Coordinates of C-alpha atoms in Angstrom, one line a residue:
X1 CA 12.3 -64.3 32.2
X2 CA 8.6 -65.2 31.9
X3 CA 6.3 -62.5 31.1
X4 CA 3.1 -64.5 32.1
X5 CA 3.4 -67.2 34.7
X6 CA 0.3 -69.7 35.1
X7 CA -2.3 -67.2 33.8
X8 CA -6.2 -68.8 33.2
X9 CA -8.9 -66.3 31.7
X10 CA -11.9 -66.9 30.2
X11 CA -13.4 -64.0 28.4
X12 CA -17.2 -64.3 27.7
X13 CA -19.2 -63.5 24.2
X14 CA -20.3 -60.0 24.5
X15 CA -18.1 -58.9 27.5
X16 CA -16.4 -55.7 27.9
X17 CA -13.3 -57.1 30.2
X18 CA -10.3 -55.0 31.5
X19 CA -7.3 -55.6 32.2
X20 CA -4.9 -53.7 34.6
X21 CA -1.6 -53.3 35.3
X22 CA 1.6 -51.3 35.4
X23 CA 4.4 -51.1 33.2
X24 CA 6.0 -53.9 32.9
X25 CA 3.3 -56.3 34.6
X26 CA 2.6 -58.6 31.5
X27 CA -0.4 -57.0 30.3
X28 CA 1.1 -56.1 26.8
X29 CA 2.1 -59.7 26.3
X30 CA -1.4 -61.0 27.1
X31 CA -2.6 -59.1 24.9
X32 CA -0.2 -60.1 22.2
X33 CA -1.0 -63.9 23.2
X34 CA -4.7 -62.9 23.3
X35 CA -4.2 -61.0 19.5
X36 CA -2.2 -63.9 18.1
X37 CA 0.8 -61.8 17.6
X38 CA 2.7 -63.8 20.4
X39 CA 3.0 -68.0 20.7
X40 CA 2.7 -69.2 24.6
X41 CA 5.5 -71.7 25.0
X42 CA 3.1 -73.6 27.0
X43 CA -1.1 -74.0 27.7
X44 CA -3.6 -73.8 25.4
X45 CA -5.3 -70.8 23.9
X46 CA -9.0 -71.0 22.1
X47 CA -10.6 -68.5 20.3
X48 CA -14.1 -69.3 19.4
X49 CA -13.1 -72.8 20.4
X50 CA -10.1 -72.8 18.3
X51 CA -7.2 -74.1 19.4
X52 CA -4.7 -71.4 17.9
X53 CA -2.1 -73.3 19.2
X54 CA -2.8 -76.1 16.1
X55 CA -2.3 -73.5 13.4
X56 CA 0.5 -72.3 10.7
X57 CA 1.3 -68.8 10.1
X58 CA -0.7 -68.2 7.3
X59 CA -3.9 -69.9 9.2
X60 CA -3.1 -67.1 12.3
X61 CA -2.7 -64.1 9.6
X62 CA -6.1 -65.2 8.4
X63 CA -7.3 -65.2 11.7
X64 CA -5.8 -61.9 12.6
X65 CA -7.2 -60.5 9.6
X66 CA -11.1 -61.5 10.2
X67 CA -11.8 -62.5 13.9
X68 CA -9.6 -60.4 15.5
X69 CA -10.0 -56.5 15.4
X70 CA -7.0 -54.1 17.3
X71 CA -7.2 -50.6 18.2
X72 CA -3.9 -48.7 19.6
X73 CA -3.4 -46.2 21.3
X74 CA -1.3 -44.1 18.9
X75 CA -4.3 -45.0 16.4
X76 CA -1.9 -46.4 13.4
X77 CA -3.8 -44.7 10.7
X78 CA -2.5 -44.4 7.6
X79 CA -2.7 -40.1 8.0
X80 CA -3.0 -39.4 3.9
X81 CA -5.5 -41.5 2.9
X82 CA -8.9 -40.9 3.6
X83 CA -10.7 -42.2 6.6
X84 CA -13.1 -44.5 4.3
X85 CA -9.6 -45.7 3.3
X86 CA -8.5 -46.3 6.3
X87 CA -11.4 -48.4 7.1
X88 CA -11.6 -50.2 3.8
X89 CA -8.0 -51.4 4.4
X90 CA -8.6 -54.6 6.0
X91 CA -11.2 -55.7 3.7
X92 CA -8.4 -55.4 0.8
X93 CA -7.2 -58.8 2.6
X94 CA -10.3 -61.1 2.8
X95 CA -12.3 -62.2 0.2
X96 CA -15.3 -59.7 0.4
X97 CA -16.0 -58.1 -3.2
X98 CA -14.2 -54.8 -3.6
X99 CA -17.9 -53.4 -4.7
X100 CA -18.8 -53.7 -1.0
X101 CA -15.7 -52.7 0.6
X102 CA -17.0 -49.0 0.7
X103 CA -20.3 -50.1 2.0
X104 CA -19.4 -51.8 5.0
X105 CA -16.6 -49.5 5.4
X106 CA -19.3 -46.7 5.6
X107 CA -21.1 -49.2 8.3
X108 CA -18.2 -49.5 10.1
X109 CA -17.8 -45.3 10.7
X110 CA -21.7 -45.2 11.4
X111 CA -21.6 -47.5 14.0
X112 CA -19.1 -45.7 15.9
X113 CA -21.1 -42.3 15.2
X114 CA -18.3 -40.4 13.0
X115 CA -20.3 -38.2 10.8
X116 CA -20.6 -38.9 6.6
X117 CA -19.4 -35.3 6.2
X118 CA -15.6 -36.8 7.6
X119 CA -15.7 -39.7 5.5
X120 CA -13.6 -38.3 2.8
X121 CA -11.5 -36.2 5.1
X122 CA -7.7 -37.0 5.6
X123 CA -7.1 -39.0 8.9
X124 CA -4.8 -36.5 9.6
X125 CA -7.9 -33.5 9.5
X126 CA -9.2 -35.6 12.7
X127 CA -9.7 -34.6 15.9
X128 CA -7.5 -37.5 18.2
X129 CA -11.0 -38.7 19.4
X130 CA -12.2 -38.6 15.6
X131 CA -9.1 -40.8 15.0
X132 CA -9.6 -42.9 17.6
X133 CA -13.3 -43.5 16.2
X134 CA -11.8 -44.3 13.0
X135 CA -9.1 -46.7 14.4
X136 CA -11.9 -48.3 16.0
X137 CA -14.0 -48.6 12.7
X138 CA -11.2 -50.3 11.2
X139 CA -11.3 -52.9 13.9
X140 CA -14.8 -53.6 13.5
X141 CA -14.6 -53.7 9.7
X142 CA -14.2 -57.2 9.5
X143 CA -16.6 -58.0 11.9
X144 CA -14.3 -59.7 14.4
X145 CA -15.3 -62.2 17.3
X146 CA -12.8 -59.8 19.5
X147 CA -11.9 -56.5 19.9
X148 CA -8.4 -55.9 21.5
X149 CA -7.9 -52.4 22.5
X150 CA -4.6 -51.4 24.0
X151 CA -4.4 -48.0 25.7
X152 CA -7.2 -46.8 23.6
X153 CA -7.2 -43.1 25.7
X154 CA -3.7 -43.1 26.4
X155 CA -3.4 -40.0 24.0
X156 CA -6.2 -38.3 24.6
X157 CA -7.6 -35.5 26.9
X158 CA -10.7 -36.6 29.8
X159 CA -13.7 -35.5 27.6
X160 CA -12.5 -37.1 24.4
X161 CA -11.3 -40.7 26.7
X162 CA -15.2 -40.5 27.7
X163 CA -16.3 -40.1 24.4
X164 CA -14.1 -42.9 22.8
X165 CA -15.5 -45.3 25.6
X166 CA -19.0 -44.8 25.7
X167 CA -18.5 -45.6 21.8
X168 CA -17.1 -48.9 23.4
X169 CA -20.1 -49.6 25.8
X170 CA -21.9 -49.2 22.9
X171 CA -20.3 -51.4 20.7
X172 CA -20.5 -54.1 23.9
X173 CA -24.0 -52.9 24.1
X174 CA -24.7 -54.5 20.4
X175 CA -23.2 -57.9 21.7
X176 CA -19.2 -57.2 20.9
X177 CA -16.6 -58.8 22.9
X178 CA -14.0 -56.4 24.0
X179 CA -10.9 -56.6 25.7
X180 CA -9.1 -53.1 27.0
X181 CA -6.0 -52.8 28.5
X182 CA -5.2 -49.4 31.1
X183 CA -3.5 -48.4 34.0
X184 CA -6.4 -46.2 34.2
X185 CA -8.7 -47.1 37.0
X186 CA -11.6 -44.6 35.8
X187 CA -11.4 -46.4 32.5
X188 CA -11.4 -49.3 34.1
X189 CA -14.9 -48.7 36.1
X190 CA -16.5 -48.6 32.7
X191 CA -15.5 -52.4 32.3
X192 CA -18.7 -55.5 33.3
X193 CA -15.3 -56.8 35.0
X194 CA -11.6 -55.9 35.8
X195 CA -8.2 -58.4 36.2
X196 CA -5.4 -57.2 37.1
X197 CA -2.0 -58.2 36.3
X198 CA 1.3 -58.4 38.2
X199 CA 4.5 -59.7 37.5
X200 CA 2.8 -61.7 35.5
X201 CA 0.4 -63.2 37.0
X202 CA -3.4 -62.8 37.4
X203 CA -4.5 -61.6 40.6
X204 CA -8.0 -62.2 42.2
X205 CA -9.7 -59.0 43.9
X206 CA -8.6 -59.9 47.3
X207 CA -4.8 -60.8 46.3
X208 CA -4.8 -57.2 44.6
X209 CA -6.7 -55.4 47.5
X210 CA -3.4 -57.3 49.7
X211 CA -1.2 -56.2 47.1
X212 CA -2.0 -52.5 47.1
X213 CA -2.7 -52.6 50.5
X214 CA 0.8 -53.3 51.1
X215 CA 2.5 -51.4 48.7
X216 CA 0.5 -48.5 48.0
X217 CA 1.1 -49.5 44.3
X218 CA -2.7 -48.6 43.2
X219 CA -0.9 -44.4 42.5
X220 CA 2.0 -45.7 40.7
X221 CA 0.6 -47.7 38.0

């Protein structure tokens, strides 16, 4: 079975991009491909010019660990350390000085507007939407060329969801590149552009206009 059949995408520097799909479309394994968790048997994939497709494990656990930043949607917090912890996490893995782990880590949680007074709280104090601001702190920590974001308000109510993405826009705002998956169309409207994916394949607005159009898939997915 192939999960992705022929797909081309170019994701620009700075672009909030969605992609959409129902269970089972592909979109998960993009986003693996995308995350460097999954090897295409085929094609070429560059990040930042990179051909990943050239490099050992170790070189892609490096790159994982310092252009890539992921946020999921059951957050994948460690829930008894503290959320500075949390955050500093990923720096414990790169080279940066452990006297300015706790800075940048503090950066991190101010850039996605959690307040200083949660900083030493347990993750599991927090709010989902103050988790999910956390989670998302820990995928900037590193300063990544790309933030992958997979169901990022799959767990949480409409007023946190809006919360969690205007932190997004925001972030996208300040020049981030950030790729979210949903089957959410109203999350999807707060995307500069949509794809959508179907049996593994990439469909162009027209072909998914056709598609749903003729099989009234668009309140399934």
């Amino acid at each position: 079975m192939h999960a992705l059949r022929g797909v081309t995408l170019q994701v620009a520097r700075g672009e909030l991009l969605c992609i959409m799909g129902p269970s089972g479309s592909g979109k998960s394994t993009l986003m693996n491909t995308l995350g460097c968790l999954d090897t295409p048997t085929s094609g070429t994939y560059r990040l930042e010019g990179l051909d990943v497709s050239m490099l050992t494990d170790d070189e892609l656990a490096e790159l994982r660990a310092t252009r890539l930043g992921f946020v999921f949607q059951s957050f994948n917090l460690l829930p008894r350390a503290t959320v500075l912890r949390n955050v500093v996490l990923p720096l414990t893995y790169t080279d940066e000085p452990r006297s300015g782990r706790r800075e940048r880590a503090a950066a991190a949680l101010a850039a996605v507007g959690l307040p200083v007074e949660f900083f030493e709280h347990r993750s599991n104090e927090l709010s989902g939407g103050q988790m999910q601001r956390v989670a998302i702190a820990r995928a900037l920590v590193n300063d990544p060329a790309v933030i992958l974001a997979d169901e990022p308000t799959g767990n949480l109510d409409s007023a946190t969801s809006n919360m969690v993405l205007k932190t997004f826009s925001r972030l996208r705002e300040d020049g981030k590149t950030i790729v979210l998956i949903t089957h959410d169309p109203e999350v999807a409207a707060w995307a500069d552009r949509t794809v959508h994916i179907r049996d593994g394949k990439l469909l162009t607005d027209e072909e998914e206009r056709e598609y749903t159009a003729r099989t009234g898939a668009r309140g399934r997915t």
